mmCIF file of C-alpha atoms in Angstrom:
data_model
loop_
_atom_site.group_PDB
_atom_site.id
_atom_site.type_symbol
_atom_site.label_atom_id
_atom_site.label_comp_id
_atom_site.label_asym_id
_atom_site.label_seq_id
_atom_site.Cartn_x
_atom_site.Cartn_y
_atom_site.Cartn_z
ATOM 1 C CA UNK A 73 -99.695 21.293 -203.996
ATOM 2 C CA UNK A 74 -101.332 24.314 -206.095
ATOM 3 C CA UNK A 75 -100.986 22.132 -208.833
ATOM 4 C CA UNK A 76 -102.313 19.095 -207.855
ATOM 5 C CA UNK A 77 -106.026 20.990 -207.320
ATOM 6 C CA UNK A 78 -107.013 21.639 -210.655
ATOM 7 C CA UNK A 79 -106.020 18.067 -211.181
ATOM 8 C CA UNK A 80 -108.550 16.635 -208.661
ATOM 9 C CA UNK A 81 -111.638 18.870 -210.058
ATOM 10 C CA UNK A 82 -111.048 17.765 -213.486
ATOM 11 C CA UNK A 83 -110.787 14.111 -212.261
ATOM 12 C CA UNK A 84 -113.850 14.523 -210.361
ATOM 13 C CA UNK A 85 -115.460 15.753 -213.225
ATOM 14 C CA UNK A 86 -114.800 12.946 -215.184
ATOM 15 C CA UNK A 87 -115.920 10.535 -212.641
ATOM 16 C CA UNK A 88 -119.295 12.484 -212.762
ATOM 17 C CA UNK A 89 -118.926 11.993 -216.129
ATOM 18 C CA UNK A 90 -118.956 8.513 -216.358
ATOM 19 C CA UNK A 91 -121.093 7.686 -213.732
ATOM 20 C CA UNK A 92 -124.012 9.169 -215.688
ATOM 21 C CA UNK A 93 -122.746 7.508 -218.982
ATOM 22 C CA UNK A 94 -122.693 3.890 -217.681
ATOM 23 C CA UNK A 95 -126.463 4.227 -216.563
ATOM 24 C CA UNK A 96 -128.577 6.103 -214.390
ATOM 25 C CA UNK A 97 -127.863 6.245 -210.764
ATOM 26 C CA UNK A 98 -130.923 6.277 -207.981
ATOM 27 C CA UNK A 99 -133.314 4.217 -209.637
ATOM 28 C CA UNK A 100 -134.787 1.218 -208.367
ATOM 29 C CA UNK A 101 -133.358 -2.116 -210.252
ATOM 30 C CA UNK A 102 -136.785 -3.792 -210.852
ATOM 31 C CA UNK A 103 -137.288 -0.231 -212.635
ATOM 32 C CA UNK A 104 -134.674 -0.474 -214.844
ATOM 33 C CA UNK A 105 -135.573 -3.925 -215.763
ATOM 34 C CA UNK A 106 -139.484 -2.824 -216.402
ATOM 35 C CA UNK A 107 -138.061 -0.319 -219.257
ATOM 36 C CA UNK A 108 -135.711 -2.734 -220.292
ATOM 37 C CA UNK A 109 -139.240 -4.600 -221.437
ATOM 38 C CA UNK A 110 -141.203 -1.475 -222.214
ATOM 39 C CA UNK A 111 -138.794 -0.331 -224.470
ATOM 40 C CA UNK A 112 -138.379 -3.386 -226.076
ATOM 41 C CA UNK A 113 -142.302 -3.602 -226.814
ATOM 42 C CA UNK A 114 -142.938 -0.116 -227.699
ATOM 43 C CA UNK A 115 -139.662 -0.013 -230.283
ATOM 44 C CA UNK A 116 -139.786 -3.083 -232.440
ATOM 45 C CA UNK A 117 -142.362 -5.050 -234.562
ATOM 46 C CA UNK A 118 -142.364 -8.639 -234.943
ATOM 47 C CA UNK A 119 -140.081 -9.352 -231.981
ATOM 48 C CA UNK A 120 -140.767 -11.321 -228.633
ATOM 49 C CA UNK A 121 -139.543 -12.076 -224.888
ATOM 50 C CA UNK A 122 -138.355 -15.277 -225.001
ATOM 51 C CA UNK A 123 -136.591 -15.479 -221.885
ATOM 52 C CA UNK A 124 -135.835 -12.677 -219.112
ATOM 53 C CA UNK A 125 -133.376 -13.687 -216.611
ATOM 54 C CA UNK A 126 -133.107 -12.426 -212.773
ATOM 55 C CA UNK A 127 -131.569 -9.318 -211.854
ATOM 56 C CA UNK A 128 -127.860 -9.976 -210.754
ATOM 57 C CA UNK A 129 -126.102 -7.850 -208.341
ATOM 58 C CA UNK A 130 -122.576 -7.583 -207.912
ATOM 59 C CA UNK A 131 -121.128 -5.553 -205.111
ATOM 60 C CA UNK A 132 -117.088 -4.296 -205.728
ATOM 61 C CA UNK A 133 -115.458 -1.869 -203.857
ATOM 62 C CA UNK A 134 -117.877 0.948 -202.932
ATOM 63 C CA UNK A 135 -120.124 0.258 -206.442
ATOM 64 C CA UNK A 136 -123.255 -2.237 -206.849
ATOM 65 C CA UNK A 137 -123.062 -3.846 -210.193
ATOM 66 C CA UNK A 138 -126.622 -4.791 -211.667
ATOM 67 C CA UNK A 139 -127.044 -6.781 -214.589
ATOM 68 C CA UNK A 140 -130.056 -7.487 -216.443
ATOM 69 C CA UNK A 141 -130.621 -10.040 -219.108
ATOM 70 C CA UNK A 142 -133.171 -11.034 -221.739
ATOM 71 C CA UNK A 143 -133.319 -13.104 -224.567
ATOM 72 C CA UNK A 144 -135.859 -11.710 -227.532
ATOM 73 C CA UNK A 145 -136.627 -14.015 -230.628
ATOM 74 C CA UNK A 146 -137.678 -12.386 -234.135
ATOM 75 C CA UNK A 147 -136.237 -11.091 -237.400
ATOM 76 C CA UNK A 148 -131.891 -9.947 -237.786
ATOM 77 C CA UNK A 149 -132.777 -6.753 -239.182
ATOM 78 C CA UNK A 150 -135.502 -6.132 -236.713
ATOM 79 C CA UNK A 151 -133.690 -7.504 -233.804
ATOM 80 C CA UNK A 152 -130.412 -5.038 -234.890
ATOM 81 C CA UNK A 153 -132.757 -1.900 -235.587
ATOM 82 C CA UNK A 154 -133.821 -2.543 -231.787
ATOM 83 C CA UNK A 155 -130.127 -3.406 -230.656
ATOM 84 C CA UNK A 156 -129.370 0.022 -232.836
ATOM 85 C CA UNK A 157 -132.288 1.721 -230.456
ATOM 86 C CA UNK A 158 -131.590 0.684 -227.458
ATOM 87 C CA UNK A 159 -127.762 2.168 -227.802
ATOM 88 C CA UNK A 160 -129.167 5.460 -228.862
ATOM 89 C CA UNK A 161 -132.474 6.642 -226.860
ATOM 90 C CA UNK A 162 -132.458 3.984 -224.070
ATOM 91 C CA UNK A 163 -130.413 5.550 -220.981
ATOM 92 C CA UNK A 164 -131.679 4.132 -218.373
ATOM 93 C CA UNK A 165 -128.906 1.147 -218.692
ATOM 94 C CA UNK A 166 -126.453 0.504 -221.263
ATOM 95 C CA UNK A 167 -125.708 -2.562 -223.443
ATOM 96 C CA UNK A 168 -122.548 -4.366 -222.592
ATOM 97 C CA UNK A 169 -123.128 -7.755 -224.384
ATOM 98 C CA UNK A 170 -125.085 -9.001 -227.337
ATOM 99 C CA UNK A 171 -125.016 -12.360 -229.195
ATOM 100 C CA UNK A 172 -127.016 -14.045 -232.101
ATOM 101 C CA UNK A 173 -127.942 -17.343 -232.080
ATOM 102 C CA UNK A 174 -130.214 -20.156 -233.450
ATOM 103 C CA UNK A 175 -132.239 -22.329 -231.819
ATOM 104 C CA UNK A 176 -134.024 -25.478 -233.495
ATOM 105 C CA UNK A 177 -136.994 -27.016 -231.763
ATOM 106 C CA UNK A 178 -138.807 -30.312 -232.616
ATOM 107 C CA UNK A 179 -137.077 -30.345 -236.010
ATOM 108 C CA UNK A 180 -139.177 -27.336 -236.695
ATOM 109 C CA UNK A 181 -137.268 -24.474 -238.563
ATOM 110 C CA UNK A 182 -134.640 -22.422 -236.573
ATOM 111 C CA UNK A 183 -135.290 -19.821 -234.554
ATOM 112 C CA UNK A 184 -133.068 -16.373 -234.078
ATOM 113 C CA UNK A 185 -132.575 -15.279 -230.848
ATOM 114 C CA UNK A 186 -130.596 -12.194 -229.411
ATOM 115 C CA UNK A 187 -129.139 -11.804 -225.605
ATOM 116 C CA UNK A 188 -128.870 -8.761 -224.625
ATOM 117 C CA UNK A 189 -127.162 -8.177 -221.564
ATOM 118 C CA UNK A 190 -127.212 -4.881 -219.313
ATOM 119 C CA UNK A 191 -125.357 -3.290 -216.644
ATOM 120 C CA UNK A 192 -126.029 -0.216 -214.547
ATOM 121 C CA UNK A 193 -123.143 0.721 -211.890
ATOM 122 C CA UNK A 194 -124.142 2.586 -208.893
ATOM 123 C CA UNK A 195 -121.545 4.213 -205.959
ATOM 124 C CA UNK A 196 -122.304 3.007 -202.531
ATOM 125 C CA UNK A 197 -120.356 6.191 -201.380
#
């Protein structure tokens, strides 16, 4: 049983660990989603909101899943220098999905868009 103790701290440790890596805990969801935008606006040039989605909560097992998603238009290299950004300096929620993809409207020229989509996982413990 001795043995088993040391075990259980390091474990716990761990959990602690990744609790703070896969976003912030005890911070209001409509938060999160506000410096989703801010950050997005203060860290890029030439780059707009094109869509932003509603905040999706997922409840499993004693942890609330929220997931945030927007949809940003603009140049590649700008739209992957804020991608680039956002996994760096943004902690507040971290990046689980992004895609590239064009959009043509009216026969106009294409458009590049990026989703980006979000998650934060809290403990309901």
């Amino acid at each position: 049983m001795n043995n088993q103790t040391p075990n259980i701290k390091a474990l716990s440790t761990q959990v602690a660990r990744l609790d703070k890596l896969i976003g912030k805990e005890g911070i209001e969801k409509e938060k999160i989603q506000q410096e989703i935008i801010d950050f997005s606006v203060k860290n890029s040039s030439g780059i707009s909101i094109n869509d932003l989605q509603p905040i999706h909560n997922f409840v499993y097992d004693d942890y609330q899943v929220y997931t945030y998603q927007v949809d940003l238009t603009g140049g590649y290299n700008e739209l992957l220098d804020l991608t680039y950004k956002f996994e760096k300096q943004f902690d507040f929620s971290k990046i689980i999905s992004l895609t590239f993809y064009t959009d043509k409207k009216n026969s106009k020229k294409e458009i590049l868009h990026l989703k980006l989509i979000f998650q934060n996982y809290e403990n309901n413990k």
